[in-house]
């Protein structure tokens, strides 16, 4: 099958959110840091020490954030995983609604 034929049979892409897309809800850390967009989360993760980035909770968060920004994945799932990772680091207090 040629590349041209493959392009024709691919299903249409979902909406791609991009890095400027807002999280499902703003995340406010205990130190006052605000994470509002997927790009904010990206920069936050990249600024963390390597031993923090290597934790499985952060690997999962990074994967979901990338999927949301670049492939139209769920922003709700990405937001929830970032909140979970921050909670495990004791940097975020959950606000139950």
PDB file of C-alpha atoms in Angstrom:
ATOM      1  CA  UNK A   1       0.000   0.000   0.000  1.00  0.00           C
ATOM      2  CA  UNK A   2       1.399   3.415  -0.895  1.00  0.00           C
ATOM      3  CA  UNK A   3       1.649   6.333   1.500  1.00  0.00           C
ATOM      4  CA  UNK A   4      -0.985   8.120  -0.547  1.00  0.00           C
ATOM      5  CA  UNK A   5      -3.430   5.224  -0.137  1.00  0.00           C
ATOM      6  CA  UNK A   6      -2.791   5.098   3.618  1.00  0.00           C
ATOM      7  CA  UNK A   7      -3.611   8.781   3.968  1.00  0.00           C
ATOM      8  CA  UNK A   8      -6.969   8.264   2.284  1.00  0.00           C
ATOM      9  CA  UNK A   9      -8.103   5.446   4.573  1.00  0.00           C
ATOM     10  CA  UNK A  10      -7.058   6.966   7.908  1.00  0.00           C
ATOM     11  CA  UNK A  11      -9.927   8.101  10.103  1.00  0.00           C
ATOM     12  CA  UNK A  12     -10.225  11.851  10.657  1.00  0.00           C
ATOM     13  CA  UNK A  13      -8.133  13.215  13.543  1.00  0.00           C
ATOM     14  CA  UNK A  14      -9.744  14.369  16.734  1.00  0.00           C
ATOM     15  CA  UNK A  15      -9.507  18.005  17.686  1.00  0.00           C
ATOM     16  CA  UNK A  16      -5.925  18.778  18.632  1.00  0.00           C
ATOM     17  CA  UNK A  17      -5.918  20.958  21.716  1.00  0.00           C
ATOM     18  CA  UNK A  18      -2.368  22.339  21.537  1.00  0.00           C
ATOM     19  CA  UNK A  19      -0.285  23.502  24.471  1.00  0.00           C
ATOM     20  CA  UNK A  20      -2.347  26.672  25.042  1.00  0.00           C
ATOM     21  CA  UNK A  21      -5.475  24.649  25.868  1.00  0.00           C
ATOM     22  CA  UNK A  22      -6.827  25.178  29.381  1.00  0.00           C
ATOM     23  CA  UNK A  23      -6.887  22.371  31.904  1.00  0.00           C
ATOM     24  CA  UNK A  24     -10.275  21.037  32.988  1.00  0.00           C
ATOM     25  CA  UNK A  25      -9.853  23.214  36.075  1.00  0.00           C
ATOM     26  CA  UNK A  26      -6.994  25.445  37.260  1.00  0.00           C
ATOM     27  CA  UNK A  27      -4.600  23.751  39.681  1.00  0.00           C
ATOM     28  CA  UNK A  28      -3.285  25.894  42.534  1.00  0.00           C
ATOM     29  CA  UNK A  29      -0.354  24.435  44.440  1.00  0.00           C
ATOM     30  CA  UNK A  30       0.232  24.974  48.147  1.00  0.00           C
ATOM     31  CA  UNK A  31       3.017  27.471  47.305  1.00  0.00           C
ATOM     32  CA  UNK A  32       0.590  29.540  45.194  1.00  0.00           C
ATOM     33  CA  UNK A  33       1.833  28.341  41.794  1.00  0.00           C
ATOM     34  CA  UNK A  34      -1.043  28.230  39.293  1.00  0.00           C
ATOM     35  CA  UNK A  35      -1.223  25.717  36.470  1.00  0.00           C
ATOM     36  CA  UNK A  36      -3.877  26.779  33.979  1.00  0.00           C
ATOM     37  CA  UNK A  37      -2.868  25.365  30.571  1.00  0.00           C
ATOM     38  CA  UNK A  38      -1.288  22.196  29.234  1.00  0.00           C
ATOM     39  CA  UNK A  39       1.786  24.327  28.511  1.00  0.00           C
ATOM     40  CA  UNK A  40       1.963  25.439  32.145  1.00  0.00           C
ATOM     41  CA  UNK A  41       2.016  21.790  33.214  1.00  0.00           C
ATOM     42  CA  UNK A  42       4.656  20.970  30.612  1.00  0.00           C
ATOM     43  CA  UNK A  43       6.976  23.694  31.886  1.00  0.00           C
ATOM     44  CA  UNK A  44       6.300  22.732  35.502  1.00  0.00           C
ATOM     45  CA  UNK A  45       7.210  19.086  34.885  1.00  0.00           C
ATOM     46  CA  UNK A  46      10.367  20.021  32.980  1.00  0.00           C
ATOM     47  CA  UNK A  47      11.502  22.236  35.884  1.00  0.00           C
ATOM     48  CA  UNK A  48      11.253  19.401  38.413  1.00  0.00           C
ATOM     49  CA  UNK A  49      14.388  17.529  39.525  1.00  0.00           C
ATOM     50  CA  UNK A  50      15.062  14.305  37.648  1.00  0.00           C
ATOM     51  CA  UNK A  51      14.231  12.106  40.647  1.00  0.00           C
ATOM     52  CA  UNK A  52      10.726  13.635  40.697  1.00  0.00           C
ATOM     53  CA  UNK A  53      10.267  13.342  36.920  1.00  0.00           C
ATOM     54  CA  UNK A  54      11.261   9.661  37.125  1.00  0.00           C
ATOM     55  CA  UNK A  55       8.302   8.747  39.328  1.00  0.00           C
ATOM     56  CA  UNK A  56       5.575   6.725  37.630  1.00  0.00           C
ATOM     57  CA  UNK A  57       2.871   9.230  38.607  1.00  0.00           C
ATOM     58  CA  UNK A  58       4.742  11.940  36.688  1.00  0.00           C
ATOM     59  CA  UNK A  59       5.439   9.662  33.710  1.00  0.00           C
ATOM     60  CA  UNK A  60       1.707   9.015  33.446  1.00  0.00           C
ATOM     61  CA  UNK A  61       0.902  12.715  33.866  1.00  0.00           C
ATOM     62  CA  UNK A  62       3.402  13.711  31.173  1.00  0.00           C
ATOM     63  CA  UNK A  63       2.051  11.085  28.785  1.00  0.00           C
ATOM     64  CA  UNK A  64      -1.545  12.245  29.219  1.00  0.00           C
ATOM     65  CA  UNK A  65      -0.597  15.922  28.883  1.00  0.00           C
ATOM     66  CA  UNK A  66       1.296  15.208  25.645  1.00  0.00           C
ATOM     67  CA  UNK A  67      -1.591  13.130  24.291  1.00  0.00           C
ATOM     68  CA  UNK A  68      -4.021  15.961  25.066  1.00  0.00           C
ATOM     69  CA  UNK A  69      -1.831  18.690  23.557  1.00  0.00           C
ATOM     70  CA  UNK A  70      -0.615  16.890  20.460  1.00  0.00           C
ATOM     71  CA  UNK A  71      -3.187  14.200  19.647  1.00  0.00           C
ATOM     72  CA  UNK A  72      -6.476  15.473  21.032  1.00  0.00           C
ATOM     73  CA  UNK A  73      -6.484  13.274  24.123  1.00  0.00           C
ATOM     74  CA  UNK A  74      -8.604  13.905  27.188  1.00  0.00           C
ATOM     75  CA  UNK A  75      -7.845  17.131  29.025  1.00  0.00           C
ATOM     76  CA  UNK A  76      -9.960  15.849  31.938  1.00  0.00           C
ATOM     77  CA  UNK A  77      -7.757  12.749  32.281  1.00  0.00           C
ATOM     78  CA  UNK A  78      -4.568  14.818  32.031  1.00  0.00           C
ATOM     79  CA  UNK A  79      -5.793  17.283  34.666  1.00  0.00           C
ATOM     80  CA  UNK A  80      -6.797  14.493  37.056  1.00  0.00           C
ATOM     81  CA  UNK A  81      -3.429  12.725  36.699  1.00  0.00           C
ATOM     82  CA  UNK A  82      -1.483  15.943  37.306  1.00  0.00           C
ATOM     83  CA  UNK A  83      -3.584  16.540  40.431  1.00  0.00           C
ATOM     84  CA  UNK A  84      -2.855  12.972  41.580  1.00  0.00           C
ATOM     85  CA  UNK A  85       0.896  13.355  41.004  1.00  0.00           C
ATOM     86  CA  UNK A  86       0.945  16.658  42.894  1.00  0.00           C
ATOM     87  CA  UNK A  87      -1.127  15.195  45.721  1.00  0.00           C
ATOM     88  CA  UNK A  88       1.367  12.329  46.089  1.00  0.00           C
ATOM     89  CA  UNK A  89       4.124  14.940  46.374  1.00  0.00           C
ATOM     90  CA  UNK A  90       2.120  16.744  49.100  1.00  0.00           C
ATOM     91  CA  UNK A  91       2.131  19.881  46.939  1.00  0.00           C
ATOM     92  CA  UNK A  92      -1.580  20.006  46.236  1.00  0.00           C
ATOM     93  CA  UNK A  93      -4.599  19.888  48.533  1.00  0.00           C
ATOM     94  CA  UNK A  94      -7.621  18.340  46.837  1.00  0.00           C
ATOM     95  CA  UNK A  95     -10.741  20.471  46.728  1.00  0.00           C
ATOM     96  CA  UNK A  96     -13.715  18.130  46.718  1.00  0.00           C
ATOM     97  CA  UNK A  97     -16.701  19.483  44.875  1.00  0.00           C
TER      98      UNK A  97
END
